[in-house]
Short mmCIF file of C-alpha atoms in Angstrom, two decimals:
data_model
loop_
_atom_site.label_atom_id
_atom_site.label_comp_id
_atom_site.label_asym_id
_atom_site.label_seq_id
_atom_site.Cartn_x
_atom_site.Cartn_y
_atom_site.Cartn_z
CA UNK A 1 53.08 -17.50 -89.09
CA UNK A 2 55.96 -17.76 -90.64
CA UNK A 3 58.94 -17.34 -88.48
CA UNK A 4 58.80 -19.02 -84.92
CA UNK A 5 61.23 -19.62 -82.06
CA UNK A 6 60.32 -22.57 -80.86
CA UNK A 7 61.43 -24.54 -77.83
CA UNK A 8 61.57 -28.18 -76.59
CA UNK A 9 62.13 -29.11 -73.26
CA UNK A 10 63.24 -32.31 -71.92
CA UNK A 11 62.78 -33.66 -68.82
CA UNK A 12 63.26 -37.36 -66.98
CA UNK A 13 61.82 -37.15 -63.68
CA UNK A 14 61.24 -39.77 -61.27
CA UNK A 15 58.53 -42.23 -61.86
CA UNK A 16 56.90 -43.16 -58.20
CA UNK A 17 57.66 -46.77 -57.53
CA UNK A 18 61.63 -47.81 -58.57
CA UNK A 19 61.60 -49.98 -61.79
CA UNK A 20 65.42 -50.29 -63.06
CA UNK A 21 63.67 -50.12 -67.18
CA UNK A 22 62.34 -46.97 -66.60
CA UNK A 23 65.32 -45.38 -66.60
CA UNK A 24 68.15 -44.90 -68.98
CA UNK A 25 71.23 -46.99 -68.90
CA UNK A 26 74.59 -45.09 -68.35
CA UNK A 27 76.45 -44.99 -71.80
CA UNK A 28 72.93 -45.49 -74.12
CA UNK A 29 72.21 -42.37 -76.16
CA UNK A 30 68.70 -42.10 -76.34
CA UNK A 31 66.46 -39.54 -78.24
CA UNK A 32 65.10 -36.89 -76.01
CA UNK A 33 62.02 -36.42 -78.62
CA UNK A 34 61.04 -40.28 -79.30
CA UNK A 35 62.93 -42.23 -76.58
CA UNK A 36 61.22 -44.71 -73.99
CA UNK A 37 62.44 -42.17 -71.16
CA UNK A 38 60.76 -38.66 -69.51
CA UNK A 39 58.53 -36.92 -71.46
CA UNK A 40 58.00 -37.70 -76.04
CA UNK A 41 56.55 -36.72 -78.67
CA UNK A 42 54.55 -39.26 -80.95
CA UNK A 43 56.36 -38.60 -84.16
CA UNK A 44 59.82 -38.04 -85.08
CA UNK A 45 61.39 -34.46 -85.47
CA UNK A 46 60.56 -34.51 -89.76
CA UNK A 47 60.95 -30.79 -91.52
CA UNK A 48 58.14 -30.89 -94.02
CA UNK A 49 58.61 -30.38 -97.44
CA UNK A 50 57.32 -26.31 -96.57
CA UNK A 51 59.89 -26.11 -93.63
CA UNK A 52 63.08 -25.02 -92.96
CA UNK A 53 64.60 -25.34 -89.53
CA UNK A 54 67.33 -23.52 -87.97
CA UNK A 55 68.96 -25.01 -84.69
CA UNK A 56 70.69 -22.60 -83.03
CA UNK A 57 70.82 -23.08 -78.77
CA UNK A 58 70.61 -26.03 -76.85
CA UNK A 59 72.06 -27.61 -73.19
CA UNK A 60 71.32 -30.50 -70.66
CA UNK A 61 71.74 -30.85 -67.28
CA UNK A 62 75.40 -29.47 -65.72
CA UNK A 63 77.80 -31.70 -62.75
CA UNK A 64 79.61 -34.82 -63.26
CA UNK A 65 79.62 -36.50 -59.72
CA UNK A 66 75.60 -37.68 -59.38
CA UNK A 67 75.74 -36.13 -55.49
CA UNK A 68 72.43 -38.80 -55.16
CA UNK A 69 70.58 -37.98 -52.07
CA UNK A 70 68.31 -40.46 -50.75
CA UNK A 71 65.74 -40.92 -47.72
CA UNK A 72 64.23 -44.14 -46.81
CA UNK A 73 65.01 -45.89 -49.72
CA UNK A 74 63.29 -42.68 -52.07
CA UNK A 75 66.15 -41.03 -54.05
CA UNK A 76 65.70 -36.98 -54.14
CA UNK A 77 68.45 -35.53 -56.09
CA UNK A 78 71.02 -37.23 -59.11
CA UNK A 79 72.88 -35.50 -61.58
CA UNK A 80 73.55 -37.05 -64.95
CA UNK A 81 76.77 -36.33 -65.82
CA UNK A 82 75.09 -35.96 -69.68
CA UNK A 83 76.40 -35.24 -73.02
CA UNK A 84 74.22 -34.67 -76.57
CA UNK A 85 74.59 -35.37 -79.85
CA UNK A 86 72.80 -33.97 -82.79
CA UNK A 87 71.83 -36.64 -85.41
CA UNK A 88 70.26 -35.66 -88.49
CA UNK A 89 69.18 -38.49 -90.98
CA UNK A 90 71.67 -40.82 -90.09
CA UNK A 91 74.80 -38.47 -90.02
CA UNK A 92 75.91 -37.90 -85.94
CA UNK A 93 76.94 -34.08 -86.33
CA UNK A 94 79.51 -34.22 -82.93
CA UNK A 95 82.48 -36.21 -83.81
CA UNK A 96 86.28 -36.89 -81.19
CA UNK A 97 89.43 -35.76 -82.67
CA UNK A 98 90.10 -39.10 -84.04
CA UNK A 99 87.02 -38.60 -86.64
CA UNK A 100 84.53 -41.36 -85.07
CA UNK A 101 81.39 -40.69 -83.71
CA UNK A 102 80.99 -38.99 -79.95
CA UNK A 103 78.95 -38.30 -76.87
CA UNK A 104 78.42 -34.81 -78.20
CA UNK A 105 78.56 -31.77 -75.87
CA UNK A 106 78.81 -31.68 -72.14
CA UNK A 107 76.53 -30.50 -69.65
CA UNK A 108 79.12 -28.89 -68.45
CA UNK A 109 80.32 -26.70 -72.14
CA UNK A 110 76.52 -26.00 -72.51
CA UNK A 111 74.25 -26.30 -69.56
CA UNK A 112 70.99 -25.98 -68.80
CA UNK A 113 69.02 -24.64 -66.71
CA UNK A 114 71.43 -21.96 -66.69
CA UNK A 115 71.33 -20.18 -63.46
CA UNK A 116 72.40 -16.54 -62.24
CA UNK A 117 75.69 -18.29 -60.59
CA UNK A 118 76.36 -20.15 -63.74
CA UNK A 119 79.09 -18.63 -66.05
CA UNK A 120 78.51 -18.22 -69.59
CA UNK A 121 78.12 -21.33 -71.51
CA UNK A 122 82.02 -21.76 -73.12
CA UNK A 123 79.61 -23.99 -76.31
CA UNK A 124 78.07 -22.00 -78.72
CA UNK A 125 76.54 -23.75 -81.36
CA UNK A 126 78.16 -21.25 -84.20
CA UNK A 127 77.16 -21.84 -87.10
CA UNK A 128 73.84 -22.89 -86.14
CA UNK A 129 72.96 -26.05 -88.01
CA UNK A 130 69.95 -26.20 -90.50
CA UNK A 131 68.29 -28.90 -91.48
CA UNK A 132 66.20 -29.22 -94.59
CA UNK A 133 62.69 -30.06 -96.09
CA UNK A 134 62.48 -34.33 -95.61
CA UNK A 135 65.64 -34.57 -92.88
CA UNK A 136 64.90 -35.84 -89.83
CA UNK A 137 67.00 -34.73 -86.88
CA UNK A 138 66.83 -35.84 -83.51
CA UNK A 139 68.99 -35.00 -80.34
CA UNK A 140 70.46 -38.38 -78.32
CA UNK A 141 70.87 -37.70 -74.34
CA UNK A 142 73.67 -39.88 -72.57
CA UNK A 143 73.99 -40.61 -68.94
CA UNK A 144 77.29 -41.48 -68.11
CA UNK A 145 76.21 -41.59 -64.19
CA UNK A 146 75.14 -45.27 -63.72
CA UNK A 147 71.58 -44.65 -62.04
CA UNK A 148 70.64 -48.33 -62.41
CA UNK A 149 73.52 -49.67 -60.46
CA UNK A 150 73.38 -47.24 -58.23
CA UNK A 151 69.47 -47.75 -57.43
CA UNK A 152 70.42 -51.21 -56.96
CA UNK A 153 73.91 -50.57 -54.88
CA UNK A 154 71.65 -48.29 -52.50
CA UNK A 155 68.35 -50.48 -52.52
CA UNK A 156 66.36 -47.60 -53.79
CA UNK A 157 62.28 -48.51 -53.72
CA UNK A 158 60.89 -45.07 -54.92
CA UNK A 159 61.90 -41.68 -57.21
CA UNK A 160 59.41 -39.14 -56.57
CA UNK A 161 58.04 -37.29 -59.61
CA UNK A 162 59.47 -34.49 -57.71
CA UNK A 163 63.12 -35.83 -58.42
CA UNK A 164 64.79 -34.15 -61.65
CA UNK A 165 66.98 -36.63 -62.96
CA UNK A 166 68.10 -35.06 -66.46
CA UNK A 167 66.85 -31.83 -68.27
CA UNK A 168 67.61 -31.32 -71.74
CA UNK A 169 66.77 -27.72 -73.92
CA UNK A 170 66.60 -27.45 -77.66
CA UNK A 171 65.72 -24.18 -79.48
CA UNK A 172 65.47 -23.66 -82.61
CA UNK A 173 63.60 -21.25 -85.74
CA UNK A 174 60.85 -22.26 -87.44
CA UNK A 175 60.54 -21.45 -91.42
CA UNK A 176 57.31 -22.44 -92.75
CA UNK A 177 55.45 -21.64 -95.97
CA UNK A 178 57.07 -18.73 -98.48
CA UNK A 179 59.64 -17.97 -95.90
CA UNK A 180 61.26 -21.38 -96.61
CA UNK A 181 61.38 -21.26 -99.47
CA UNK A 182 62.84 -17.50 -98.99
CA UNK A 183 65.22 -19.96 -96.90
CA UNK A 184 66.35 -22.27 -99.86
CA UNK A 185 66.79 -19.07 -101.93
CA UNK A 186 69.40 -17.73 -99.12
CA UNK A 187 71.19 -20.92 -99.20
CA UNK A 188 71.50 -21.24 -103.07
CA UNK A 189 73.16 -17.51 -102.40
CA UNK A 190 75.02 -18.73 -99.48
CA UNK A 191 73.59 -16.04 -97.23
CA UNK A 192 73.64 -17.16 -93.25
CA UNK A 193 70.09 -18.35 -92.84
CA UNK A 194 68.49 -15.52 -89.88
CA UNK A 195 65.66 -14.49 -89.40
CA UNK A 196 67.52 -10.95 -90.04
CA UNK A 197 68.28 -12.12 -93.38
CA UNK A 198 65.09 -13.43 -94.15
CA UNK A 199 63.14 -10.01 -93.02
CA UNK A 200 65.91 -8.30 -95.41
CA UNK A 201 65.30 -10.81 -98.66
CA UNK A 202 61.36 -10.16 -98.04
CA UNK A 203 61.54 -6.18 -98.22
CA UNK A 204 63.94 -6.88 -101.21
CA UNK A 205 61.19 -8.76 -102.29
CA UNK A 206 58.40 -6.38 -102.19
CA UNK A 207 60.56 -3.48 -103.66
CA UNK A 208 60.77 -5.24 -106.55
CA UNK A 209 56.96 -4.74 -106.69
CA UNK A 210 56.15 -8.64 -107.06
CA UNK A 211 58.02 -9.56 -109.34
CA UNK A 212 60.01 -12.66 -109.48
CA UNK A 213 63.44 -10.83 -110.93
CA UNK A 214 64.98 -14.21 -111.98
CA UNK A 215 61.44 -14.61 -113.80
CA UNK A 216 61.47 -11.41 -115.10
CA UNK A 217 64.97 -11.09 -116.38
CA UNK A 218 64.29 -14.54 -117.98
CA UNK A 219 61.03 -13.59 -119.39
CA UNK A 220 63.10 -9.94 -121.05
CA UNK A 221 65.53 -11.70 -122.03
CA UNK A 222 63.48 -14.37 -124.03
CA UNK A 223 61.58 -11.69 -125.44
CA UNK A 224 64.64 -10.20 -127.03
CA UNK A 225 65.58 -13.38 -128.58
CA UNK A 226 62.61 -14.16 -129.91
CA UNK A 227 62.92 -10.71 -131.34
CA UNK A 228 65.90 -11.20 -132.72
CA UNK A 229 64.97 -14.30 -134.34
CA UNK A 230 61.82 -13.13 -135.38
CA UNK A 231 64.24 -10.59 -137.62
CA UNK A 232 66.66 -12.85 -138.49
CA UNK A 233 63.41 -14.96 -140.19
CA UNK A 234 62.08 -11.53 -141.96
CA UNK A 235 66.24 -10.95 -143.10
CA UNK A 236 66.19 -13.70 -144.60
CA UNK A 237 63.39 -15.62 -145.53
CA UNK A 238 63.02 -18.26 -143.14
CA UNK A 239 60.84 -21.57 -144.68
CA UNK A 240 60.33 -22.49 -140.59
CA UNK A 241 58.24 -19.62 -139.53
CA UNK A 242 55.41 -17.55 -140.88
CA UNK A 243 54.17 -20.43 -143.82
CA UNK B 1 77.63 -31.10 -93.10
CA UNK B 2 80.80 -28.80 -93.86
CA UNK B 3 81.22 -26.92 -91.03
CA UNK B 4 80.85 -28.01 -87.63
CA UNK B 5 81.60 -26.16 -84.43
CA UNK B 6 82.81 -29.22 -82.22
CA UNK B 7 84.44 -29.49 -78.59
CA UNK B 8 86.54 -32.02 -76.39
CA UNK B 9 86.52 -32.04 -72.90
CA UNK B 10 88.92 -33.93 -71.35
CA UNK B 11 88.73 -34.72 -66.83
CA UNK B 12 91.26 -37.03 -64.78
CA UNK B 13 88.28 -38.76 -63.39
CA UNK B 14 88.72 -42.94 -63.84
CA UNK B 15 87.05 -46.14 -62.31
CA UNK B 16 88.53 -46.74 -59.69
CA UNK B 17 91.45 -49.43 -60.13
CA UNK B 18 92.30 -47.80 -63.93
CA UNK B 19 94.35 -44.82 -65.20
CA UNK B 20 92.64 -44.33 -68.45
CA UNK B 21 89.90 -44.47 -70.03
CA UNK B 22 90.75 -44.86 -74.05
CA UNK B 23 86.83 -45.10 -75.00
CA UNK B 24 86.08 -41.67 -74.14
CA UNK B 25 84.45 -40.53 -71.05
CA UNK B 26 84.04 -43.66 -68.63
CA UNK B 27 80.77 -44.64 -66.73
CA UNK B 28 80.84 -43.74 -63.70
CA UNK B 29 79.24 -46.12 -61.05
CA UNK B 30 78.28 -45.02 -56.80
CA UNK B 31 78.27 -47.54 -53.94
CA UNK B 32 75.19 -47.50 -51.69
CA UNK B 33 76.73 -44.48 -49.91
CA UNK B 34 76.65 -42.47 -53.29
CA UNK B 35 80.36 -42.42 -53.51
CA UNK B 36 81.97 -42.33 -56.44
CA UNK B 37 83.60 -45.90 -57.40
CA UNK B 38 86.50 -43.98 -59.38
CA UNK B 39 89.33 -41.58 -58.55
CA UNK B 40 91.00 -38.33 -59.54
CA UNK B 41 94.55 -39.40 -61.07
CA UNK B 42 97.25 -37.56 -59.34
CA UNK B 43 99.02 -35.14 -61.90
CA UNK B 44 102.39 -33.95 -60.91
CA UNK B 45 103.39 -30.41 -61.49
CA UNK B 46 105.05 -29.12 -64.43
CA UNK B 47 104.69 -32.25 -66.64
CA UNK B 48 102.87 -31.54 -70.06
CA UNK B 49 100.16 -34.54 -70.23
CA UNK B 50 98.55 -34.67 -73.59
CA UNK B 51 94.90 -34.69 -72.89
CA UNK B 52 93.78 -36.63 -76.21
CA UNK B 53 96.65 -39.48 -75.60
CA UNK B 54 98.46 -39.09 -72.77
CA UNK B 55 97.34 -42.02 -70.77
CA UNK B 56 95.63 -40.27 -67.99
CA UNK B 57 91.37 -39.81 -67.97
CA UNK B 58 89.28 -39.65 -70.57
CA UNK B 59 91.39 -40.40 -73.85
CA UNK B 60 91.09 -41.06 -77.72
CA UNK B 61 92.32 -44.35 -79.37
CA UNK B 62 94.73 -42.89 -81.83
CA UNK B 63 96.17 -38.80 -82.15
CA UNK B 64 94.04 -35.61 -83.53
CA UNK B 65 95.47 -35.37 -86.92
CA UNK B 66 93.28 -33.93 -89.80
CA UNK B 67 92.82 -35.78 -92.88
CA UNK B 68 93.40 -34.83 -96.22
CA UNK B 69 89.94 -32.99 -96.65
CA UNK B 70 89.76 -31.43 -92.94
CA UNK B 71 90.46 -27.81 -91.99
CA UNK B 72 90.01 -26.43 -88.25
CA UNK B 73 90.16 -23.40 -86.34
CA UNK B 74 90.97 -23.37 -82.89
CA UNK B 75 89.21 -20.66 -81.31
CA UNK B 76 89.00 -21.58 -77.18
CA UNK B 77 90.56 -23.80 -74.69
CA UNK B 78 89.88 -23.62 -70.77
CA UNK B 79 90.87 -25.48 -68.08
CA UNK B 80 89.73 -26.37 -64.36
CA UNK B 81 91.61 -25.70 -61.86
CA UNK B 82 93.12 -22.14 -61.85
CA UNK B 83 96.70 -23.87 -61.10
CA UNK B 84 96.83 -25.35 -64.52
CA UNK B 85 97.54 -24.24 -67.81
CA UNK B 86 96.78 -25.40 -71.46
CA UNK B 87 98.80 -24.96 -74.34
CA UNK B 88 98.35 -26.32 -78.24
CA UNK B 89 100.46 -28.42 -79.86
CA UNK B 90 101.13 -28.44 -83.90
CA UNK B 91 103.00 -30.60 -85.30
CA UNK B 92 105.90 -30.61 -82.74
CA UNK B 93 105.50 -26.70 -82.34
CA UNK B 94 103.66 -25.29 -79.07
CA UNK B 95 102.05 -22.63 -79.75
CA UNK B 96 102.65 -20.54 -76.11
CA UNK B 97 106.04 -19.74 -75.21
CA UNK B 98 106.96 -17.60 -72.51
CA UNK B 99 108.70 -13.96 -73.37
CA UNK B 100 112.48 -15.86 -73.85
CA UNK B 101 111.02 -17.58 -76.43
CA UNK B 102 110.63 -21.10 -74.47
CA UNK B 103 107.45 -22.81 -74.71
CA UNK B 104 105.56 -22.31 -71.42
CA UNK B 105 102.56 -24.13 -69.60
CA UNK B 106 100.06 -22.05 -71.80
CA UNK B 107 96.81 -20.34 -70.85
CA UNK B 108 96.37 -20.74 -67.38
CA UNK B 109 92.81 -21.85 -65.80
CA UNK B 110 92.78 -18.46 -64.25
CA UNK B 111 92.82 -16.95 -67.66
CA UNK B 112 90.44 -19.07 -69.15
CA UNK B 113 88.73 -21.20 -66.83
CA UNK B 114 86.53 -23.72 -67.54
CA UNK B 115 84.34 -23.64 -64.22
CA UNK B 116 82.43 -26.80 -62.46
CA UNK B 117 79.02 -26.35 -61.71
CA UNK B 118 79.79 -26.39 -57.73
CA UNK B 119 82.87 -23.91 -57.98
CA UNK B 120 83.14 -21.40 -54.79
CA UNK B 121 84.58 -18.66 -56.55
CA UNK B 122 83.03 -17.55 -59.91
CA UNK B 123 86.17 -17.14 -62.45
CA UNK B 124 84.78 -15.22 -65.31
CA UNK B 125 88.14 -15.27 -66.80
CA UNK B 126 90.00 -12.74 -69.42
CA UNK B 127 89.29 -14.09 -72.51
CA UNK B 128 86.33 -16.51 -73.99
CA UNK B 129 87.73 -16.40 -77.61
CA UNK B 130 91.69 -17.05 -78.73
CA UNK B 131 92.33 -14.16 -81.56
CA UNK B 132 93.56 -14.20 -83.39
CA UNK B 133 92.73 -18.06 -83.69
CA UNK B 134 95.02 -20.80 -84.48
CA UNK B 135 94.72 -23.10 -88.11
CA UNK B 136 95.56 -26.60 -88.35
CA UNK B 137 96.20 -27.49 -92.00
CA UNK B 138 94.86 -30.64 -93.39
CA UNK B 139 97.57 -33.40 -92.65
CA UNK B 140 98.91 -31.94 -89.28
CA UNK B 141 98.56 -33.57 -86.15
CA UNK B 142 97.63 -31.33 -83.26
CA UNK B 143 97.07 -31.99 -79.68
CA UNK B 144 96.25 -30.20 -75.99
CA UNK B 145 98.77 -30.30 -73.24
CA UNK B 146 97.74 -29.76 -69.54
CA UNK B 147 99.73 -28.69 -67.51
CA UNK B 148 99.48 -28.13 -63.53
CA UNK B 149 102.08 -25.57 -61.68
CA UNK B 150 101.24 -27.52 -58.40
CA UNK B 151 100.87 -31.40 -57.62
CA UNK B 152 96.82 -31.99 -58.54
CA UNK B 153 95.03 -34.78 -56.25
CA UNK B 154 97.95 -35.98 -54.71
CA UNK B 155 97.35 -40.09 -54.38
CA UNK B 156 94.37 -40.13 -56.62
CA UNK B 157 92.10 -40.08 -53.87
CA UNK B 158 88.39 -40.68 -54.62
CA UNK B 159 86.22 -36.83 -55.77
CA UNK B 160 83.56 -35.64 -53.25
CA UNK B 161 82.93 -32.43 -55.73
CA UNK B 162 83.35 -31.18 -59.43
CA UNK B 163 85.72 -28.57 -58.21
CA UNK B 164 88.45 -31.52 -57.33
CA UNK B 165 88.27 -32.97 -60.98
CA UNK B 166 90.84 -31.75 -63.53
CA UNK B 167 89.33 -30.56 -66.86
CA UNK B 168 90.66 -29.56 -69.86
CA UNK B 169 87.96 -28.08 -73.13
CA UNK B 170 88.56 -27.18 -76.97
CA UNK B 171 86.53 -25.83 -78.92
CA UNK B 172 87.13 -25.11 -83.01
CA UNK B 173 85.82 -25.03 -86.01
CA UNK B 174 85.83 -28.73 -88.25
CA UNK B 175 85.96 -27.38 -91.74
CA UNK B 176 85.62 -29.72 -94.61
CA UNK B 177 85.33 -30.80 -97.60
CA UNK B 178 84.45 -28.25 -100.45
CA UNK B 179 84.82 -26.00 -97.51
CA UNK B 180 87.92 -26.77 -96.58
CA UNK B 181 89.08 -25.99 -100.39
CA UNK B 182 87.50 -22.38 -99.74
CA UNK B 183 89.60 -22.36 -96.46
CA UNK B 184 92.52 -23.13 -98.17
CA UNK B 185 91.76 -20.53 -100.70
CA UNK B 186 90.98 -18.02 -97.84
CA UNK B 187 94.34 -18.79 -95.92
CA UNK B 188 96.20 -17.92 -99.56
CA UNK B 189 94.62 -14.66 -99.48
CA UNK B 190 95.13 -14.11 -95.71
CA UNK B 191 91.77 -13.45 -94.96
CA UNK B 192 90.80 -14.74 -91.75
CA UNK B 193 89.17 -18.27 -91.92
CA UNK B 194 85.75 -18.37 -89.68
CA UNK B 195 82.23 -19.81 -90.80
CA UNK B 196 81.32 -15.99 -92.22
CA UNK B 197 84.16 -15.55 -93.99
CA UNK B 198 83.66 -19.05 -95.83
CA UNK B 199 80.43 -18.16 -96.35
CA UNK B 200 81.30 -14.68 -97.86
CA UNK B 201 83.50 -16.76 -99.99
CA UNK B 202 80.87 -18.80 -101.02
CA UNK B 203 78.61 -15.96 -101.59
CA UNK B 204 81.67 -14.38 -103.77
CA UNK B 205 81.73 -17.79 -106.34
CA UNK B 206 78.46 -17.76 -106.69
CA UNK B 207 77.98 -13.68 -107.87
CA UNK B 208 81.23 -14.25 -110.17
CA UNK B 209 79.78 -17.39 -111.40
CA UNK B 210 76.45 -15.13 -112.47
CA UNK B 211 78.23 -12.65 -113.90
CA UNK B 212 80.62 -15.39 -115.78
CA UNK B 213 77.78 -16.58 -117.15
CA UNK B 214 76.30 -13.51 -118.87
CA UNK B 215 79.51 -12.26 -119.84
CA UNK B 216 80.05 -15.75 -121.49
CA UNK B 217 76.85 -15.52 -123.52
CA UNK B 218 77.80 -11.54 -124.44
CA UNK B 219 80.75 -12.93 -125.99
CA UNK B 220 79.24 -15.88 -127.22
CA UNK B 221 77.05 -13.46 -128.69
CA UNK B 222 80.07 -11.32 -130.30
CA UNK B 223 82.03 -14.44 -131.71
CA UNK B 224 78.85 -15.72 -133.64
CA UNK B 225 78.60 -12.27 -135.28
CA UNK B 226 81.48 -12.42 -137.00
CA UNK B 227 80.68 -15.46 -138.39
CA UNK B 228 79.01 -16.20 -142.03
CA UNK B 229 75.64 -16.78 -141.36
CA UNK B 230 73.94 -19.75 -142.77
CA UNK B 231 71.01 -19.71 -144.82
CA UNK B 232 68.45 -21.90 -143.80
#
């Protein structure tokens, strides 16, 4: 398998019984793969040395005004108000007008779910970013929506598991095995990295029966001057070769 | 990380008690009732407010202006609501200007809207991409003005709903470094500047580079012929 779509969804949902430390503080960016909140993976997002990844869609939960709804002390609905950023190594990809690093991208630019009603997303993450063999990447969710204070303003005991706080979406191609390195061999060429692209390089590939070209032109071409040095020796006599 | 395709959103929504927030987008905290604790900031009509310093909402610290190694194209603005408009600022130049040659409000919201999530009527707007799109050179300071045609939350009264929050967005293209040399060299030729033509560009050295090479070594080749050769 060497080309996959892959997806990753993220999802804080209500925890039963209120505790202000399960949930994110307003302003925190937190990873939506390793963080302490909703759902995680064990290990960080690493592209293996036999990996290429291509990011290429991703959106978090839409509104800006929380709207909480609550019953009896159990909170039922909250928007975020959220914004991601893309961080890969150490580098934050989104970055304000004034060149320091940002919040990233809206809810609102690039939501998700995305829903019949919804318009058109106006983000579109164009050029898709890749990331290479031994980056690490990770995307950071903020809540600008103060949930803690509000909990506490509003003397909330309970959020059902039922309660969607923040949803996050990532999607993304998978290169693994020959087709990465097919991948590296786009970049050196500075052909857009698709899975188009990659399909085309691979037929290219196979009409050249096998053969590595750059080998092959290498290997002709160090055949001929061995060749010609071979006759340059017999021309005139060489003492290095043939003692 | 050359090319980057970034946005700015920019709302008049503030705690309440402030005009501006110059740390970016502001936290916003609810009372037990779930009411917002901040407020919509009036915006009177026909005055140009710059939405990266203009001292209302969400604003930056110091001006957009591109360094020395920075190149970006400007490829969609919106705005929220459909009684506002947007226009770009270069240097001291707007860039919309109404048929006598004045500069006008800009793109309206109804042209390019930039819809909340809880909007009534569905806007799909005439346009999602500016084309062609607009350059700013490396050195130039740019900025967004919004502008509203009617007064906008007269008395900064306190949102119930998205729809009552003024919004601005940008989106372009952050070009640099090596890239932004490419750009440069793109913008001499005028070919348009966009990620694919860069990267045709790119793909351009790189095959002349190749074929520099072997036609270096044929004519290394034909310069060491005419030498004398040397016995060894």
């Amino acid at each position: 398998m060497g080309i996959r779509i892959q997806n990753y969804e993220w999802t804080l949902k209500g925890n039963g019984a209120y505790v202000a430390t399960d949930y994110p503080q307003a302003l925190i960016q937190n990873s939506i793969f390793v963080g302490p909140y909703g759902n995680r993976i064990e290990i960080p997002p690493f592209v293996k040395e036999t990996e290429f990844v291509v990011i290429h869609h991703f959106g978090c939960s839409d509104g800006i005004l929380a709207k909480p709804t609550e019953s009896g002390g159990s909170l039922t609905s909250w928007k975020p108000n959220g914004f991601v950023q893309i961080v890969i190594n150490t580098t934050g990809y989104y970055q304000d007008p004034q060149n320091t690093f940002s919040g990233g991208i809206s809810g609102g630019a690039a939501p998700y779910p995305w829903t019949i009603t919804d318009v058109p997303p106006h983000y579109e993450l164009l050029p898709p970013i890749y990331i290479l063999p031994e980056q690490t990447w990770d995307f950071r969710f903020t809540m600008m929506n103060d949930l803690r204070d509000y909990c506490a303003n509003a003397g909330i005991t309970e959020i059902p598991e039922t309660t969607i706080l923040a949803q996050c979406f990532v999607q993304y191609y998978l290169f693994d095995g020959p087709d990465a390195l097919i991948c590296h061999q786009l970049l050196e060429l500075g052909i857009p990295i698709t899975v188009d692209n990659v399909e085309w390089y691979k037929r290219l590939l196979l009409r050249s029966r096998g053969l590595d070209t750059q080998t092959w032109e290498y290997y002709l071409s160090a055949m001929q001057a061995y060749r010609d040095r071979d006759e340059y020796h017999e021309k005139y006599g060489s003492r290095t070769r043939k003692a | 990380m050359s090319l980057r395709r970034q946005a700015y959103e920019w709302r008049n929504i503030v705690p309440t008690g402030t005009k501006v927030s110059n740390t970016g987008h502001p936290i916003l905290t609810y009372d037990a009732a779930g009411n917002v604790q901040a407020t919509v900031q009036q915006i009177d009509p026909d005055r140009p407010i710059d939405i990266m310093i203009g001292g209302i909402g969400n604003n930056l610290e110091e001006p957009a202006e591109l360094r020395a190694n920075q190149f970006i194209v400007i490829d969609s603005v919106a705005c929220w609501p459909i009684s506002s408009a947007v226009n770009l600022r270069i240097g001291t130049t707007r860039y919309f200007q109404d048929p006598s040659g004045i500069p006008s409000a800009g793109m309206t919201g109804a042209a390019m809207p930039f819809l909340p999530s809880d909007a009534t009527q569905q806007f799909t707007g005439h346009y999602n991409v500016l084309i062609p799109p607009i350059y700013v050179l490396p050195g130039q300071s740019w900025g967004i003005e919004y502008t509203a045609t009617e007064t906008l939350n007269a008395g900064s009264p306190v949102p119930t709903s998205d729809s009552e929050i003024a919004r601005a967005y940008v989106r372009y293209l952050l070009i640099d470094g090596a890239d932004m040399l490419v750009a440069m060299k793109l913008l001499e030729s005028n070919i348009p500047v966009s990620s694919e033509t860069i990267q045709w560009y790119k793909r351009t050295l790189i095959r002349h580079s190749l074929m520099a090479d072997v036609a270096s070594e044929e004519s290394l080749g034909e310069v060491l012929a005419d030498l004398e050769r040397r016995l060894i």
